[in-house]
mmCIF file of C-alpha atoms in Angstrom:
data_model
loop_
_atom_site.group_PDB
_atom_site.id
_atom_site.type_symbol
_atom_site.label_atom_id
_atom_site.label_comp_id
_atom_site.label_asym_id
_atom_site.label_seq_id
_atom_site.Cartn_x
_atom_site.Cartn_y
_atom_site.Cartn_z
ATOM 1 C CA UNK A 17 -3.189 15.601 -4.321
ATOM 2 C CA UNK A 18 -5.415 12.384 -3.617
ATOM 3 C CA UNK A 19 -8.497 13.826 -3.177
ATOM 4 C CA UNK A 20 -8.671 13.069 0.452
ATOM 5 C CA UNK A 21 -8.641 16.511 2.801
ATOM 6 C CA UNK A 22 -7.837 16.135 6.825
ATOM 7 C CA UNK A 23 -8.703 19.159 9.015
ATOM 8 C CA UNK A 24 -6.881 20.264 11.063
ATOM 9 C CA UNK A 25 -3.316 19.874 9.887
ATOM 10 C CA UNK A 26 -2.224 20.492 13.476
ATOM 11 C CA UNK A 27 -3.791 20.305 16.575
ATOM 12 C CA UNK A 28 -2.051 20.976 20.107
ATOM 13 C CA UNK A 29 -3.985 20.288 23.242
ATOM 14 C CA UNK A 30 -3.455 19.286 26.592
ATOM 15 C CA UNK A 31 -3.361 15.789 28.476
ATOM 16 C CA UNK A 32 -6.999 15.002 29.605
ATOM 17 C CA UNK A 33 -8.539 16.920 26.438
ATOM 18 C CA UNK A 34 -10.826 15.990 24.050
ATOM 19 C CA UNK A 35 -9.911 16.745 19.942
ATOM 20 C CA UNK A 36 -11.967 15.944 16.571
ATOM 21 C CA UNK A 37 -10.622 15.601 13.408
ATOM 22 C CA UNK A 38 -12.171 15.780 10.492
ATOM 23 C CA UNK A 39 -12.187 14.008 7.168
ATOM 24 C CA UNK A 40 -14.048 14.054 3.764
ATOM 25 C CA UNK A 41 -13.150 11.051 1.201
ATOM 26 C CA UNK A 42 -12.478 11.012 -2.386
ATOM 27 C CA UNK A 43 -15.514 11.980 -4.277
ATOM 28 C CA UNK A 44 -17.480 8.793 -5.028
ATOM 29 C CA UNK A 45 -15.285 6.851 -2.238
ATOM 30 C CA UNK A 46 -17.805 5.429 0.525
ATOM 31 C CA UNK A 47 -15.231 3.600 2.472
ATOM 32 C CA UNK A 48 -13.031 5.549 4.941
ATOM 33 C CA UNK A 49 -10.148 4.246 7.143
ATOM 34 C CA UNK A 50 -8.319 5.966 10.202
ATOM 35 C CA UNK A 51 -4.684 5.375 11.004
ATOM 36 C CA UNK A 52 -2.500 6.059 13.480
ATOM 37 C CA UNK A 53 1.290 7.255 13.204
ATOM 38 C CA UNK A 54 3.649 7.546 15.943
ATOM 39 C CA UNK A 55 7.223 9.101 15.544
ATOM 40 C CA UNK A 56 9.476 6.682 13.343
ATOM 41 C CA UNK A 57 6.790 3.968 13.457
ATOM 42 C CA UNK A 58 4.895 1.918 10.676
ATOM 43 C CA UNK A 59 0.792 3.037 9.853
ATOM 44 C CA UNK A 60 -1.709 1.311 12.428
ATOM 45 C CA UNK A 61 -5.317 0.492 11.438
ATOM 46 C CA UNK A 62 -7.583 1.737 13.507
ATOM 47 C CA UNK A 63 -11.129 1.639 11.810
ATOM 48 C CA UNK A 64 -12.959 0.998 8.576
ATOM 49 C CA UNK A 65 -16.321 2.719 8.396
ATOM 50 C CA UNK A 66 -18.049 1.757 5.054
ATOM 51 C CA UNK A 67 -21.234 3.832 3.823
ATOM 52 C CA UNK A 68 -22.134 5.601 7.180
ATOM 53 C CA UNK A 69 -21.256 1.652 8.841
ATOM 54 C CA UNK A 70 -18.610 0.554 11.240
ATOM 55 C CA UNK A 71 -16.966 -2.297 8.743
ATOM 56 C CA UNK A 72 -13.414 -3.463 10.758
ATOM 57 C CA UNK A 73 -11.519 -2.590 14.008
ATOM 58 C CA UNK A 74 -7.905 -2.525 14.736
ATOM 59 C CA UNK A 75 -6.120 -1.138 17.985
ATOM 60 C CA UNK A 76 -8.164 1.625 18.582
ATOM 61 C CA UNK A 77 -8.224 2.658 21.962
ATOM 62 C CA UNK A 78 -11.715 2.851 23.987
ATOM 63 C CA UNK A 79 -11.154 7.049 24.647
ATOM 64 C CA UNK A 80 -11.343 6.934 20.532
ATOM 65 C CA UNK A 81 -14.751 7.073 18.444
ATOM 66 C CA UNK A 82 -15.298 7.754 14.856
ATOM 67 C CA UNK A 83 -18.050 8.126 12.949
ATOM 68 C CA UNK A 84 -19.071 8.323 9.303
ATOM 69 C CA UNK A 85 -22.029 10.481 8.453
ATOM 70 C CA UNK A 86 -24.302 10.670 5.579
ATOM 71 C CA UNK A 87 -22.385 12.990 3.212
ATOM 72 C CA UNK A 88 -19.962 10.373 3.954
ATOM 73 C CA UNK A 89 -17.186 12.201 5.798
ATOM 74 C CA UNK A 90 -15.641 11.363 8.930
ATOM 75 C CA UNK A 91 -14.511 12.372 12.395
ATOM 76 C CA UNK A 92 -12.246 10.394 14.597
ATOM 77 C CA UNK A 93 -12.933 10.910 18.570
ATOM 78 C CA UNK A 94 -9.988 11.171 20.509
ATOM 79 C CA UNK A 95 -10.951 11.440 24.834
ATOM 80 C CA UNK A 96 -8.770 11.663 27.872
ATOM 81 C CA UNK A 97 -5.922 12.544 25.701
ATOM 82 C CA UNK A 98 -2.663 11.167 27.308
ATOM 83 C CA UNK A 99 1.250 12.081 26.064
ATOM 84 C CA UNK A 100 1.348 8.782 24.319
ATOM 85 C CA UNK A 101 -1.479 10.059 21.833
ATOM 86 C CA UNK A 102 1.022 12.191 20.201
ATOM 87 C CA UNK A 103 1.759 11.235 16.724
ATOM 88 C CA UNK A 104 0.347 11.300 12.898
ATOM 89 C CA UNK A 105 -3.608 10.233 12.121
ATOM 90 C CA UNK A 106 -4.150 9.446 8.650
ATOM 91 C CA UNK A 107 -7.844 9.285 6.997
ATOM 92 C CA UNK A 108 -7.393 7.133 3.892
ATOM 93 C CA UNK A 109 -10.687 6.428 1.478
ATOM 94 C CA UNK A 110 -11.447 3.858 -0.933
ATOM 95 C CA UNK A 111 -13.852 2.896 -3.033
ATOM 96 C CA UNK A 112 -14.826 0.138 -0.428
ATOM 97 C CA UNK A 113 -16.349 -2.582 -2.471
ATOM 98 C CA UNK A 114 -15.606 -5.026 -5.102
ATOM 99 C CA UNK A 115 -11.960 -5.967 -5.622
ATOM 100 C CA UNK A 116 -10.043 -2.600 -5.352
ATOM 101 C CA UNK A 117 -8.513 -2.614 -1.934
ATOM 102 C CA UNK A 118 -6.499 0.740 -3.058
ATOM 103 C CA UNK A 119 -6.561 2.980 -0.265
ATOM 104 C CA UNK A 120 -5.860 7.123 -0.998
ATOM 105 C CA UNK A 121 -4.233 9.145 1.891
ATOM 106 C CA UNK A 122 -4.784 12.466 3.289
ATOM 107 C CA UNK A 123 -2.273 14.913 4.277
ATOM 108 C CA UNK A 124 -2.161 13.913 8.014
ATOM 109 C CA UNK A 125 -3.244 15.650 11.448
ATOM 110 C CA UNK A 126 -0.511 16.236 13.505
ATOM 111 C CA UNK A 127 -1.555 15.797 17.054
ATOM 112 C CA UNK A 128 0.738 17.128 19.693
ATOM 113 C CA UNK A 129 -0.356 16.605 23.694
ATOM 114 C CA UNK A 130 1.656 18.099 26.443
ATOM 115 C CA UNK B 9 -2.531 -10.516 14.148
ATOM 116 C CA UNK B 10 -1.164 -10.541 10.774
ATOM 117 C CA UNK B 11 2.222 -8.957 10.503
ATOM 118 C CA UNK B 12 4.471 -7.880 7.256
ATOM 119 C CA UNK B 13 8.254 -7.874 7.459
ATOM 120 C CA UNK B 14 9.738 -5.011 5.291
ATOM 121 C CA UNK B 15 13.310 -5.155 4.488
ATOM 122 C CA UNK B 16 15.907 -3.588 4.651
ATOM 123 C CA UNK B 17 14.922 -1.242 7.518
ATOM 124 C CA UNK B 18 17.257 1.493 6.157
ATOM 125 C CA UNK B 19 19.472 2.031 2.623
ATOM 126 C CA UNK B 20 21.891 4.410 1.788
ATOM 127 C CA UNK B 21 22.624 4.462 -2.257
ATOM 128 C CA UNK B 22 24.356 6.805 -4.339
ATOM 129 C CA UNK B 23 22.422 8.274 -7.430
ATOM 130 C CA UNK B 24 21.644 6.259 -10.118
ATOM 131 C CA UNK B 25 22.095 2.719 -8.319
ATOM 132 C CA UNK B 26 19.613 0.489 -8.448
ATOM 133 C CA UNK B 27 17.262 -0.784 -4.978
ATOM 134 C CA UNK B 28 15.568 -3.625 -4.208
ATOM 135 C CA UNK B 29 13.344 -4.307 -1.025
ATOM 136 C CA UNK B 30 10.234 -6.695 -0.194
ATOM 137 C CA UNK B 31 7.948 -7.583 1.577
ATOM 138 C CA UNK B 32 6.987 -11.244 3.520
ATOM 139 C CA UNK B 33 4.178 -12.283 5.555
ATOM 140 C CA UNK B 34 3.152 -15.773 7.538
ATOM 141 C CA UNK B 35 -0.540 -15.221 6.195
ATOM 142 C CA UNK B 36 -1.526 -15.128 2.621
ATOM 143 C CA UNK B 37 -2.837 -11.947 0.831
ATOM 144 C CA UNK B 38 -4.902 -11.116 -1.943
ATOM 145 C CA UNK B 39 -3.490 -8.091 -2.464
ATOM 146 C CA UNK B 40 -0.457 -5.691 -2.447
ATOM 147 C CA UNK B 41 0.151 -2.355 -2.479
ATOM 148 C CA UNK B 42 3.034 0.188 -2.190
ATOM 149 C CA UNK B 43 3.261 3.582 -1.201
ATOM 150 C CA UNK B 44 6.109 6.718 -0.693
ATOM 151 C CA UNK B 45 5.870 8.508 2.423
ATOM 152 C CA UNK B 46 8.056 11.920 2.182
ATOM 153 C CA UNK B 47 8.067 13.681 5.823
ATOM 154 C CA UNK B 48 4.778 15.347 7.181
ATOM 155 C CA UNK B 49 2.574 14.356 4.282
ATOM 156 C CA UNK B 50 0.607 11.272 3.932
ATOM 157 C CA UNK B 51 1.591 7.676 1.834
ATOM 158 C CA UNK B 52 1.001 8.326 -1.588
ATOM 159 C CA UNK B 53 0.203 4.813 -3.699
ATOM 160 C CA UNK B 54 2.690 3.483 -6.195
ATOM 161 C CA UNK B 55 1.659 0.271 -7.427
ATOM 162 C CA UNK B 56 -1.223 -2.230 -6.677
ATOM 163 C CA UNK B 57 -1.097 -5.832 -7.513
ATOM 164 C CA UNK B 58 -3.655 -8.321 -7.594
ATOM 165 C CA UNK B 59 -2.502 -11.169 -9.190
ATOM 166 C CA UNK B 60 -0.066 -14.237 -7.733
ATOM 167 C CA UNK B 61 2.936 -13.647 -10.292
ATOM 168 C CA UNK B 62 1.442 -10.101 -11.405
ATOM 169 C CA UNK B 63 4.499 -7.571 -12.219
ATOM 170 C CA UNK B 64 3.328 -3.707 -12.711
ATOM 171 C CA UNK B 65 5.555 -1.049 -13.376
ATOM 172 C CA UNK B 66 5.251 2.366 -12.978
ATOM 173 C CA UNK B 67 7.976 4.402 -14.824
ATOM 174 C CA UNK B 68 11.096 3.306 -13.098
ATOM 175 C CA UNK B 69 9.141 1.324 -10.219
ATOM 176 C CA UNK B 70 8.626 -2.231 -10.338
ATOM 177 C CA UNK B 71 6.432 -4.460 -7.832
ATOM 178 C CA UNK B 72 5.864 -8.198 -7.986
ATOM 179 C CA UNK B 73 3.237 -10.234 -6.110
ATOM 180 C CA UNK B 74 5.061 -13.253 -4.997
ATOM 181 C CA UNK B 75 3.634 -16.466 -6.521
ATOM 182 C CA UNK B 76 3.204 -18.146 -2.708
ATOM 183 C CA UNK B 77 1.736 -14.670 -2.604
ATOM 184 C CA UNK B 78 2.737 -14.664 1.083
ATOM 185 C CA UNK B 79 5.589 -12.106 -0.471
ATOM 186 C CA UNK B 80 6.145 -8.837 -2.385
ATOM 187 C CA UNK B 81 9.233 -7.042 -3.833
ATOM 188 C CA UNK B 82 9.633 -3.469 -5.054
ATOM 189 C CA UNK B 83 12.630 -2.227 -7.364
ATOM 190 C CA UNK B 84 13.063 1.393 -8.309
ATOM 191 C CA UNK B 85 15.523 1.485 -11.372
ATOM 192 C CA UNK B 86 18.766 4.798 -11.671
ATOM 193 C CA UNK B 87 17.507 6.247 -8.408
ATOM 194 C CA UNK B 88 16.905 9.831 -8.269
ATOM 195 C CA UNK B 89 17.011 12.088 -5.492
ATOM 196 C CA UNK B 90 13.580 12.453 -5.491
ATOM 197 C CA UNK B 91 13.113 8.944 -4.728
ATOM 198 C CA UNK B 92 13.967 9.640 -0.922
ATOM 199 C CA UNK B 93 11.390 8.895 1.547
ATOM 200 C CA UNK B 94 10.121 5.912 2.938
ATOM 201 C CA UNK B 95 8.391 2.941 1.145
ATOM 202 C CA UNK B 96 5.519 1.153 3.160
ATOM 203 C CA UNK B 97 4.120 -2.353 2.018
ATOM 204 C CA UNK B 98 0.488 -3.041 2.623
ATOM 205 C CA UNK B 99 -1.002 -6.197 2.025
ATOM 206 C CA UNK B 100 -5.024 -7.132 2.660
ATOM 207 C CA UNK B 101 -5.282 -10.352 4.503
ATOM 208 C CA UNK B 102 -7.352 -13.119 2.476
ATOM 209 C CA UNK B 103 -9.897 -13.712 4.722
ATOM 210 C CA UNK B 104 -11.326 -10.797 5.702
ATOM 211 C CA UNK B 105 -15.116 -10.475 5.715
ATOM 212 C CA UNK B 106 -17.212 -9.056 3.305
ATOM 213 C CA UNK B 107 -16.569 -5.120 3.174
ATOM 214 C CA UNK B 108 -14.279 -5.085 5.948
ATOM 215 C CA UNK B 109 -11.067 -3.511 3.970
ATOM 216 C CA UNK B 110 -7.686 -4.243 6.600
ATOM 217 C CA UNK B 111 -4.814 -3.724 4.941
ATOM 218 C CA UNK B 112 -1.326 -4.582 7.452
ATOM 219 C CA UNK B 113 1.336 -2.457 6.939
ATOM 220 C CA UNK B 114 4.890 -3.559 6.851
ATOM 221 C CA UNK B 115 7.570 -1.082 8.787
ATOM 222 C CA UNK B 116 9.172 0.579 6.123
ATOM 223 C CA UNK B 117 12.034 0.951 4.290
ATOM 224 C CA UNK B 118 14.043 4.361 4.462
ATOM 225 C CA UNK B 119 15.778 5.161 1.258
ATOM 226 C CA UNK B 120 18.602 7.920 1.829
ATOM 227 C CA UNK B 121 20.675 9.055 -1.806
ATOM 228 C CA UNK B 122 23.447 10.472 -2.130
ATOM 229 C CA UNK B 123 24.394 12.769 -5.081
#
């Protein structure tokens, strides 16, 4: 167990929808991190909020948001879902300063959109 | 953008052999990491390395940071069949900007054992 809890495990929804997912860090861990998963693929970076701040951007798609509120978990925004959406979203935390780049993983949401 | 090339894609041992499989990148990185993904959970972290030259092991895991440190390498000694699963590299690019944490992930290498 890392420490890092995802809600919901699964989510199914249909194209056009609009899903949140949740995520609370590590205790002590400011920074948080959203990836994306699809089937059989590698883990893309998507954002880096740091301390309630947006800290680094990857491919994330304008129909996504996230946010990081004060008690310091997170909620990644998915809009207009479309069939590509599909796949594995990861919330990873770290302690987000100073030299540790280790990021911890949660368990995963598995989105499904049909 | 930064990109890591993971090989091999795929590997198919018998128990108790020995694997071998790294990590290369264009850019240089400060840092590497490793992680075991088993199916539906998320990447769990193996070994972190910080130092050009740095070699951590972690019972029968071993990781070294290249010394170009454009390069990583992970060994896993008298595999086990719990060893299956896939192994990401993840590197964080040198010049990112203060507090912005990006690490690139490499493709993955599937290890399959048979008993």
């Amino acid at each position: 167990d890392s420490g890092v809890t995802q809600t919901p495990k699964h989510l199914i929804t249909a194209t056009g929808q609009r899903v949140t997912l949740r995520c609370s860090p590590r205790s002590g861990d400011l920074s948080v991190y959203w990836y994306q998963q699809s089937l059989d693929q590698g883990l893309q970076f998507l954002i880096q909020y740091y301390n309630g701040e947006e800290r680094a951007k990857g491919n994330i798609l304008e129909r996504f948001s996230a946010q990081q509120f004060p008690d310091l978990h997170s909620e990644l925004n998915l809009s207009s879902l479309e069939l590509g959406d599909s796949a594995l979203y990861f919330c990873a935390s770290s302690v987000g300063q100073g030299v540790s780049y280790e990021q911890y993983f949660g368990p995963g949401t598995r989105l499904t959109v049909t | 953008g930064q990109q890591l090339n993971q090989s091999p894609q795929s590997m198919f041992i018998q128990e108790g052999e020995d694997v071998s499989m790294n990590c290369t990148s264009s850019s240089i990185f400060n840092t590497w990491l490793w992680y075991k993904q088993e199916p539906g959970e998320g990447p769990v972290l193996l070994i972190a390395l910080y130092k050009a030259g740095e070699l951590t092991s972690n019972g029968r895991l071993t990781a070294q940071f290249g010394i170009t440190r454009k390069d990583s390498f992970l060994n896993i000694s008298a595999s086990i069949p719990s060893d299956v699963g896939i192994y990401f590299c993840a590197g964080q690019p040198i010049l990112a900007f203060q507090g912005a944490q990006k690490l690139v992930f490499g493709q993955g290498t599937r290890l399959t054992i048979n008993p």
